[in-house]
Amino acid sequence: MDDLVSFSIRPARRNEIETLRQIELDAFFALRDAGGIPGEPSATSADSLFVMLDNGLLVVAVNSEDRPLGFLGATQIGDELYINEIDVLRAVQGKGLGKALIVWAVEEMGRRRLRRATLTTDRFVRFNAPFYARNGFRVLADDELSSHLRQTLGHQIKCGLDPARRVAMASDKH
């Protein structure tokens, strides 16, 4: 693929859910190869993606032919916008799609007048915590974790993710 990728961000459509799951499976390998996650690929359930879609919190990065190349799915939990998932096809990673999706989430947080956008991620993989830090997120101290973030991190660790690598992050900027 060319170095320059033309794309735009728009709401996801119901008929794209399976495509988004395939994008997530593809992106899994980049994370696994970088040491951020073990095991076999799995994708967010279609039901969970439909809930995000119905709540206006599932967006896609599409190419000039309107084909999804990446997506972001989030959930509003109290006064936080929790980013459940952000994935970009490996073939177009590093081209600005992830950044554009993060910008959308932070802007959506502002539109909804929420306190912060949050996520959990790998501390070390360059396209995880370091990427989010370059885009306005900061690592949260333990006393800054909402009950949801604490539970989410606990669940991820129970599922086999390395607790030394997991971190919760937030952006409070509107």
mmCIF file of C-alpha atoms in Angstrom:
data_model
loop_
_atom_site.group_PDB
_atom_site.id
_atom_site.type_symbol
_atom_site.label_atom_id
_atom_site.label_comp_id
_atom_site.label_asym_id
_atom_site.label_seq_id
_atom_site.Cartn_x
_atom_site.Cartn_y
_atom_site.Cartn_z
ATOM 1 C CA MET A 1 0.000 0.000 0.000
ATOM 2 C CA ASP A 2 1.156 3.581 -0.635
ATOM 3 C CA ASP A 3 2.789 5.594 2.134
ATOM 4 C CA LEU A 4 -0.118 8.038 1.931
ATOM 5 C CA VAL A 5 -3.529 6.626 2.817
ATOM 6 C CA SER A 6 -6.623 8.696 2.151
ATOM 7 C CA PHE A 7 -9.245 8.044 4.823
ATOM 8 C CA SER A 8 -12.128 9.565 6.719
ATOM 9 C CA ILE A 9 -13.920 8.785 9.982
ATOM 10 C CA ARG A 10 -17.636 8.027 10.043
ATOM 11 C CA PRO A 11 -20.139 6.078 12.152
ATOM 12 C CA ALA A 12 -20.014 2.332 11.632
ATOM 13 C CA ARG A 13 -22.908 0.563 9.945
ATOM 14 C CA ARG A 14 -24.710 -2.563 11.068
ATOM 15 C CA ASN A 15 -23.610 -4.516 8.000
ATOM 16 C CA GLU A 16 -19.932 -3.823 8.834
ATOM 17 C CA ILE A 17 -19.793 -5.580 12.202
ATOM 18 C CA GLU A 18 -18.232 -8.777 10.868
ATOM 19 C CA THR A 19 -15.674 -6.747 8.889
ATOM 20 C CA LEU A 20 -14.720 -4.917 12.090
ATOM 21 C CA ARG A 21 -14.231 -8.230 13.877
ATOM 22 C CA GLN A 22 -11.897 -9.305 11.058
ATOM 23 C CA ILE A 23 -9.929 -6.053 11.401
ATOM 24 C CA GLU A 24 -9.539 -6.757 15.125
ATOM 25 C CA LEU A 25 -8.285 -10.279 14.411
ATOM 26 C CA ASP A 26 -5.779 -8.922 11.882
ATOM 27 C CA ALA A 27 -4.520 -6.248 14.292
ATOM 28 C CA PHE A 28 -4.127 -8.861 17.054
ATOM 29 C CA PHE A 29 -1.051 -10.258 15.313
ATOM 30 C CA ALA A 30 0.767 -6.911 15.404
ATOM 31 C CA LEU A 31 0.180 -6.701 19.158
ATOM 32 C CA ARG A 32 1.141 -10.325 19.758
ATOM 33 C CA ASP A 33 4.297 -9.997 17.649
ATOM 34 C CA ALA A 34 5.264 -6.922 19.712
ATOM 35 C CA GLY A 35 4.927 -8.940 22.935
ATOM 36 C CA GLY A 36 1.830 -7.162 24.199
ATOM 37 C CA ILE A 37 -0.533 -10.116 24.315
ATOM 38 C CA PRO A 38 -0.172 -13.892 24.311
ATOM 39 C CA GLY A 39 -2.279 -16.609 22.785
ATOM 40 C CA GLU A 40 -4.619 -17.006 19.890
ATOM 41 C CA PRO A 41 -6.586 -14.171 18.307
ATOM 42 C CA SER A 42 -10.069 -13.328 19.489
ATOM 43 C CA ALA A 43 -12.403 -10.494 18.614
ATOM 44 C CA THR A 44 -14.988 -8.441 20.440
ATOM 45 C CA SER A 45 -18.383 -10.107 20.236
ATOM 46 C CA ALA A 46 -20.784 -8.905 17.575
ATOM 47 C CA ASP A 47 -23.329 -8.228 20.335
ATOM 48 C CA SER A 48 -20.906 -5.888 22.130
ATOM 49 C CA LEU A 49 -20.140 -4.050 18.895
ATOM 50 C CA PHE A 50 -23.864 -3.655 18.179
ATOM 51 C CA VAL A 51 -24.342 -2.076 21.636
ATOM 52 C CA MET A 52 -21.544 0.418 20.924
ATOM 53 C CA LEU A 53 -23.073 1.119 17.511
ATOM 54 C CA ASP A 54 -26.538 1.674 18.974
ATOM 55 C CA ASN A 55 -25.042 4.127 21.485
ATOM 56 C CA GLY A 56 -23.275 6.112 18.760
ATOM 57 C CA LEU A 57 -19.858 4.978 19.966
ATOM 58 C CA LEU A 58 -18.608 2.801 17.122
ATOM 59 C CA VAL A 59 -16.775 4.611 14.338
ATOM 60 C CA VAL A 60 -14.708 3.466 11.395
ATOM 61 C CA ALA A 61 -11.788 4.835 9.438
ATOM 62 C CA VAL A 62 -12.637 4.176 5.789
ATOM 63 C CA ASN A 63 -10.654 4.539 2.587
ATOM 64 C CA SER A 64 -11.763 6.529 -0.457
ATOM 65 C CA GLU A 65 -13.907 3.563 -1.532
ATOM 66 C CA ASP A 66 -15.688 3.572 1.869
ATOM 67 C CA ARG A 67 -14.015 0.306 2.928
ATOM 68 C CA PRO A 68 -13.258 0.052 6.676
ATOM 69 C CA LEU A 69 -9.548 0.033 7.509
ATOM 70 C CA GLY A 70 -9.864 0.503 11.266
ATOM 71 C CA PHE A 71 -12.352 1.216 14.022
ATOM 72 C CA LEU A 72 -12.855 2.499 17.536
ATOM 73 C CA GLY A 73 -15.547 1.256 19.883
ATOM 74 C CA ALA A 74 -16.309 2.890 23.218
ATOM 75 C CA THR A 75 -18.729 2.777 26.129
ATOM 76 C CA GLN A 76 -19.980 5.638 28.273
ATOM 77 C CA ILE A 77 -19.603 4.640 31.916
ATOM 78 C CA GLY A 78 -20.680 7.366 34.305
ATOM 79 C CA ASP A 79 -18.641 10.460 33.483
ATOM 80 C CA GLU A 80 -16.042 8.538 31.460
ATOM 81 C CA LEU A 81 -15.827 7.507 27.835
ATOM 82 C CA TYR A 82 -14.079 4.132 27.997
ATOM 83 C CA ILE A 83 -12.358 3.110 24.770
ATOM 84 C CA ASN A 84 -13.037 -0.611 24.589
ATOM 85 C CA GLU A 85 -11.225 -1.277 21.351
ATOM 86 C CA ILE A 86 -9.216 0.477 18.688
ATOM 87 C CA ASP A 87 -7.837 -1.517 15.788
ATOM 88 C CA VAL A 88 -6.289 -0.751 12.416
ATOM 89 C CA LEU A 89 -5.427 -3.247 9.692
ATOM 90 C CA ARG A 90 -1.713 -4.058 9.800
ATOM 91 C CA ALA A 91 -1.326 -3.014 6.153
ATOM 92 C CA VAL A 92 -2.177 0.607 7.037
ATOM 93 C CA GLN A 93 -0.846 0.935 10.580
ATOM 94 C CA GLY A 94 1.339 3.972 11.170
ATOM 95 C CA LYS A 95 -0.543 6.089 8.614
ATOM 96 C CA GLY A 96 -2.534 8.280 11.033
ATOM 97 C CA LEU A 97 -5.751 6.262 11.256
ATOM 98 C CA GLY A 98 -5.297 5.380 14.930
ATOM 99 C CA LYS A 99 -4.558 8.999 15.806
ATOM 100 C CA ALA A 100 -7.676 10.166 13.942
ATOM 101 C CA LEU A 101 -9.786 7.620 15.817
ATOM 102 C CA ILE A 102 -8.354 8.805 19.157
ATOM 103 C CA VAL A 103 -9.062 12.429 18.216
ATOM 104 C CA TRP A 104 -12.668 11.425 17.482
ATOM 105 C CA ALA A 105 -12.979 9.792 20.931
ATOM 106 C CA VAL A 106 -11.611 12.831 22.767
ATOM 107 C CA GLU A 107 -13.914 15.121 20.783
ATOM 108 C CA GLU A 108 -16.868 12.827 21.545
ATOM 109 C CA MET A 109 -15.970 12.994 25.239
ATOM 110 C CA GLY A 110 -16.255 16.779 24.967
ATOM 111 C CA ARG A 111 -19.528 16.635 23.027
ATOM 112 C CA ARG A 112 -20.991 14.444 25.760
ATOM 113 C CA ARG A 113 -19.526 16.710 28.469
ATOM 114 C CA LEU A 114 -17.754 13.803 30.129
ATOM 115 C CA ARG A 115 -14.873 14.185 32.573
ATOM 116 C CA ARG A 116 -12.355 12.040 30.728
ATOM 117 C CA ALA A 117 -11.698 9.421 28.076
ATOM 118 C CA THR A 118 -10.078 6.260 29.420
ATOM 119 C CA LEU A 119 -8.601 3.008 28.189
ATOM 120 C CA THR A 120 -6.471 0.098 29.316
ATOM 121 C CA THR A 121 -3.460 -0.966 27.312
ATOM 122 C CA ASP A 122 0.011 -2.456 27.234
ATOM 123 C CA ARG A 123 2.588 -0.284 28.959
ATOM 124 C CA PHE A 124 5.500 -1.067 26.632
ATOM 125 C CA VAL A 125 4.353 -1.744 23.062
ATOM 126 C CA ARG A 126 5.195 1.398 21.058
ATOM 127 C CA PHE A 127 1.744 1.588 19.447
ATOM 128 C CA ASN A 128 -0.006 1.207 22.805
ATOM 129 C CA ALA A 129 0.789 3.335 25.907
ATOM 130 C CA PRO A 130 3.581 5.361 24.235
ATOM 131 C CA PHE A 131 1.252 6.101 21.287
ATOM 132 C CA TYR A 132 -1.591 7.178 23.573
ATOM 133 C CA ALA A 133 0.812 9.337 25.618
ATOM 134 C CA ARG A 134 1.878 11.148 22.436
ATOM 135 C CA ASN A 135 -1.816 11.785 21.793
ATOM 136 C CA GLY A 136 -2.744 13.404 25.102
ATOM 137 C CA PHE A 137 -3.319 10.433 27.415
ATOM 138 C CA ARG A 138 -1.495 9.909 30.698
ATOM 139 C CA VAL A 139 -0.978 6.850 32.880
ATOM 140 C CA LEU A 140 -3.323 6.866 35.856
ATOM 141 C CA ALA A 141 -2.073 6.312 39.384
ATOM 142 C CA ASP A 142 -3.836 3.609 41.370
ATOM 143 C CA ASP A 143 -5.820 6.183 43.370
ATOM 144 C CA GLU A 144 -7.133 7.709 40.110
ATOM 145 C CA LEU A 145 -8.723 4.483 38.857
ATOM 146 C CA SER A 146 -12.496 4.365 38.669
ATOM 147 C CA SER A 147 -14.099 1.146 39.869
ATOM 148 C CA HIS A 148 -14.695 0.241 36.213
ATOM 149 C CA LEU A 149 -11.004 0.638 35.321
ATOM 150 C CA ARG A 150 -9.953 -1.331 38.394
ATOM 151 C CA GLN A 151 -12.352 -4.155 37.469
ATOM 152 C CA THR A 152 -11.274 -4.091 33.819
ATOM 153 C CA LEU A 153 -7.583 -4.368 34.691
ATOM 154 C CA GLY A 154 -8.376 -7.176 37.140
ATOM 155 C CA HIS A 155 -10.316 -9.064 34.483
ATOM 156 C CA GLN A 156 -7.521 -8.653 31.928
ATOM 157 C CA ILE A 157 -4.985 -10.024 34.394
ATOM 158 C CA LYS A 158 -7.267 -12.981 35.238
ATOM 159 C CA CYS A 159 -7.432 -13.686 31.502
ATOM 160 C CA GLY A 160 -3.648 -14.080 31.408
ATOM 161 C CA LEU A 161 -2.305 -10.629 30.585
ATOM 162 C CA ASP A 162 0.877 -9.676 32.449
ATOM 163 C CA PRO A 163 0.011 -7.285 35.317
ATOM 164 C CA ALA A 164 3.412 -5.585 34.970
ATOM 165 C CA ARG A 165 2.486 -4.626 31.404
ATOM 166 C CA ARG A 166 -1.110 -3.443 31.937
ATOM 167 C CA VAL A 167 -1.893 0.208 32.527
ATOM 168 C CA ALA A 168 -4.957 2.458 32.600
ATOM 169 C CA MET A 169 -4.720 5.826 30.864
ATOM 170 C CA ALA A 170 -6.902 8.914 30.566
ATOM 171 C CA SER A 171 -7.255 12.103 28.597
ATOM 172 C CA ASP A 172 -8.991 14.935 30.417
ATOM 173 C CA LYS A 173 -8.584 17.387 27.539
ATOM 174 C CA HIS A 174 -11.655 18.432 25.603
#
